Amino acid sequence: ISVLPKEDDTQWLTYWVVYAIFNIVETFADIILFWFPFYYSLKFGFLIWLFLPNVRGAQYLYSHVILPFFVKQEKRIDEAMDN
């Protein structure tokens, strides 16, 4: 992590944040999702889309979905952490 160009580090840290959130959601939704045909193939394609450096799917998903959600919920999260 002590490499000078930080773009690669940012890409992989963003990927792991998105992957962790995906795993949390999938843990609860897997009961229903595994009944869909080609679910595991689509999941595989989605995970490849997330980490490919030329597509940067994780960065897109983070900046367009995850970050706006957490910014909107920041006050509620802070209040929950204080209690």
Coordinates of N, CA and C in Angstrom, one line a residue:
I1 N 0.8 -1.2 0.0 CA 0.0 0.0 0.0 C 0.9 1.2 0.0
S2 N 2.2 1.1 0.2 CA 3.0 2.3 0.2 C 3.5 2.7 -1.2
V3 N 2.8 2.3 -2.2 CA 3.1 2.6 -3.6 C 2.6 4.1 -3.9
L4 N 3.4 4.8 -4.7 CA 3.0 6.2 -4.9 C 1.7 6.4 -5.7
P5 N 1.5 5.8 -6.8 CA 0.2 6.1 -7.5 C -0.9 5.4 -6.7
K6 N -1.8 6.2 -6.1 CA -2.9 5.8 -5.3 C -4.1 5.3 -6.0
E7 N -4.2 5.5 -7.3 CA -5.4 5.2 -8.1 C -5.7 3.7 -8.0
D8 N -4.7 2.9 -8.0 CA -4.9 1.4 -7.9 C -5.4 1.0 -6.5
D9 N -4.9 1.7 -5.5 CA -5.4 1.4 -4.1 C -6.8 1.8 -4.0
T10 N -7.1 3.0 -4.5 CA -8.5 3.5 -4.4 C -9.5 2.6 -5.1
Q11 N -9.1 2.1 -6.3 CA -9.9 1.2 -7.1 C -10.2 -0.1 -6.3
W12 N -9.2 -0.7 -5.7 CA -9.4 -1.9 -4.9 C -10.1 -1.7 -3.6
L13 N -9.9 -0.6 -2.9 CA -10.6 -0.4 -1.7 C -12.1 -0.1 -2.0
T14 N -12.4 0.6 -3.1 CA -13.7 0.8 -3.5 C -14.4 -0.6 -3.8
Y15 N -13.7 -1.4 -4.6 CA -14.2 -2.7 -4.9 C -14.5 -3.5 -3.7
W16 N -13.7 -3.5 -2.6 CA -14.0 -4.3 -1.4 C -15.1 -3.8 -0.7
V17 N -15.3 -2.5 -0.7 CA -16.5 -1.9 0.0 C -17.8 -2.3 -0.7
V18 N -17.8 -2.2 -2.0 CA -19.0 -2.6 -2.8 C -19.2 -4.1 -2.7
Y19 N -18.1 -4.9 -2.7 CA -18.3 -6.4 -2.6 C -18.8 -6.7 -1.2
A20 N -18.4 -6.0 -0.2 CA -18.9 -6.3 1.2 C -20.4 -6.0 1.3
I21 N -20.8 -4.9 0.8 CA -22.2 -4.5 0.8 C -23.0 -5.5 0.0
F22 N -22.5 -5.9 -1.2 CA -23.1 -7.0 -2.0 C -23.3 -8.3 -1.2
N23 N -22.3 -8.7 -0.5 CA -22.4 -9.9 0.3 C -23.4 -9.8 1.4
I24 N -23.5 -8.7 2.0 CA -24.5 -8.5 3.1 C -25.9 -8.6 2.5
V25 N -26.1 -7.9 1.4 CA -27.4 -7.9 0.8 C -27.7 -9.4 0.3
E26 N -26.8 -10.0 -0.3 CA -27.0 -11.3 -0.9 C -27.3 -12.4 0.2
T27 N -26.7 -12.2 1.4 CA -26.9 -13.1 2.5 C -28.4 -13.2 2.8
F28 N -29.1 -12.1 2.8 CA -30.5 -12.1 3.1 C -31.4 -12.4 1.9
A29 N -30.9 -12.0 0.7 CA -31.7 -12.2 -0.5 C -31.5 -13.5 -1.2
D30 N -30.5 -14.3 -0.8 CA -30.1 -15.5 -1.4 C -31.2 -16.6 -1.4
I31 N -32.0 -16.5 -0.3 CA -33.1 -17.5 -0.2 C -34.1 -17.4 -1.4
I32 N -34.2 -16.2 -1.9 CA -35.1 -16.0 -3.1 C -34.3 -16.0 -4.4
L33 N -33.1 -15.4 -4.4 CA -32.4 -15.3 -5.7 C -31.9 -16.6 -6.3
F34 N -31.6 -17.6 -5.5 CA -31.1 -18.8 -6.1 C -32.1 -19.6 -6.9
W35 N -33.4 -19.2 -6.8 CA -34.4 -19.8 -7.6 C -34.5 -19.3 -9.0
F36 N -33.9 -18.1 -9.2 CA -33.9 -17.5 -10.6 C -32.9 -18.2 -11.5
P37 N -33.3 -18.5 -12.7 CA -32.4 -19.2 -13.6 C -31.2 -18.3 -13.9
F38 N -30.1 -18.9 -14.1 CA -28.8 -18.2 -14.4 C -28.4 -17.2 -13.4
Y39 N -28.9 -17.3 -12.1 CA -28.5 -16.3 -11.1 C -27.0 -16.3 -10.9
Y40 N -26.4 -17.5 -10.7 CA -25.0 -17.6 -10.5 C -24.1 -17.1 -11.6
S41 N -24.6 -17.3 -12.8 CA -23.9 -16.8 -14.0 C -24.0 -15.3 -14.0
L42 N -25.1 -14.7 -13.7 CA -25.3 -13.3 -13.6 C -24.5 -12.7 -12.5
K43 N -24.4 -13.4 -11.4 CA -23.6 -12.9 -10.3 C -22.1 -12.9 -10.7
F44 N -21.7 -13.9 -11.3 CA -20.3 -14.0 -11.8 C -20.0 -12.9 -12.7
G45 N -20.9 -12.6 -13.7 CA -20.7 -11.5 -14.6 C -20.7 -10.1 -13.9
F46 N -21.5 -10.0 -12.9 CA -21.6 -8.8 -12.1 C -20.3 -8.5 -11.3
L47 N -19.7 -9.6 -10.7 CA -18.5 -9.5 -10.0 C -17.3 -9.2 -10.9
I48 N -17.3 -9.7 -12.1 CA -16.3 -9.4 -13.1 C -16.4 -7.9 -13.5
W49 N -17.6 -7.4 -13.7 CA -17.9 -6.0 -14.0 C -17.4 -5.1 -12.9
L50 N -17.5 -5.6 -11.7 CA -17.1 -4.7 -10.5 C -15.6 -4.5 -10.6
F51 N -14.8 -5.6 -10.8 CA -13.3 -5.4 -10.6 C -12.5 -5.2 -11.9
L52 N -13.1 -5.2 -13.1 CA -12.3 -5.0 -14.3 C -11.8 -3.5 -14.3
P53 N -10.5 -3.3 -14.4 CA -10.0 -2.0 -14.4 C -10.4 -1.1 -15.5
N54 N -10.7 -1.6 -16.7 CA -11.1 -0.8 -17.8 C -12.6 -0.3 -17.7
V55 N -13.4 -1.0 -16.9 CA -14.8 -0.7 -16.7 C -15.0 0.1 -15.4
R56 N -14.3 -0.3 -14.4 CA -14.4 0.3 -13.0 C -15.9 0.3 -12.6
G57 N -16.5 -0.8 -12.6 CA -17.9 -0.9 -12.2 C -18.1 -0.6 -10.7
A58 N -17.1 -1.0 -9.9 CA -17.2 -0.8 -8.4 C -17.2 0.7 -8.1
Q59 N -16.4 1.5 -8.8 CA -16.3 2.9 -8.6 C -17.6 3.6 -9.1
Y60 N -18.2 3.1 -10.2 CA -19.4 3.6 -10.7 C -20.5 3.4 -9.7
L61 N -20.7 2.2 -9.2 CA -21.7 1.8 -8.3 C -21.5 2.5 -6.9
Y62 N -20.3 2.7 -6.5 CA -20.0 3.4 -5.3 C -20.4 4.9 -5.4
S63 N -20.0 5.5 -6.4 CA -20.3 6.9 -6.6 C -21.7 7.3 -6.9
H64 N -22.4 6.4 -7.6 CA -23.8 6.7 -8.0 C -24.9 6.1 -7.1
V65 N -24.5 5.1 -6.3 CA -25.6 4.4 -5.5 C -25.2 4.5 -4.0
I66 N -24.1 3.9 -3.6 CA -23.7 3.7 -2.2 C -23.4 5.1 -1.5
L67 N -22.5 5.9 -2.1 CA -22.2 7.1 -1.5 C -23.4 8.1 -1.3
P68 N -24.2 8.3 -2.3 CA -25.4 9.1 -2.1 C -26.3 8.6 -1.0
F69 N -26.5 7.3 -0.9 CA -27.3 6.7 0.1 C -26.8 7.0 1.5
F70 N -25.5 6.8 1.7 CA -24.9 7.0 3.0 C -24.8 8.5 3.3
V71 N -24.6 9.4 2.3 CA -24.6 10.8 2.6 C -26.0 11.2 3.1
K72 N -27.0 10.7 2.4 CA -28.4 11.0 2.8 C -28.8 10.5 4.2
Q73 N -28.2 9.3 4.6 CA -28.5 8.7 5.8 C -27.5 9.0 6.9
E74 N -26.6 9.9 6.7 CA -25.5 10.2 7.6 C -26.0 10.6 9.0
K75 N -27.0 11.4 9.0 CA -27.5 11.9 10.3 C -28.1 10.7 11.1
R76 N -28.8 9.9 10.5 CA -29.4 8.7 11.2 C -28.4 7.8 11.6
I77 N -27.3 7.6 10.8 CA -26.2 6.7 11.2 C -25.5 7.2 12.4
D78 N -25.2 8.5 12.4 CA -24.5 9.1 13.5 C -25.3 9.1 14.8
E79 N -26.6 9.3 14.7 CA -27.5 9.2 15.9 C -27.5 7.8 16.4
A80 N -27.6 6.8 15.5 CA -27.6 5.4 16.0 C -26.3 5.0 16.6
M81 N -25.2 5.5 16.1 CA -23.9 5.2 16.7 C -23.7 5.9 18.1
D82 N -24.3 7.1 18.3 CA -24.2 7.8 19.6 C -25.0 7.1 20.7
N83 N -26.0 6.3 20.3 CA -26.9 5.6 21.3 C -26.3 4.3 21.7

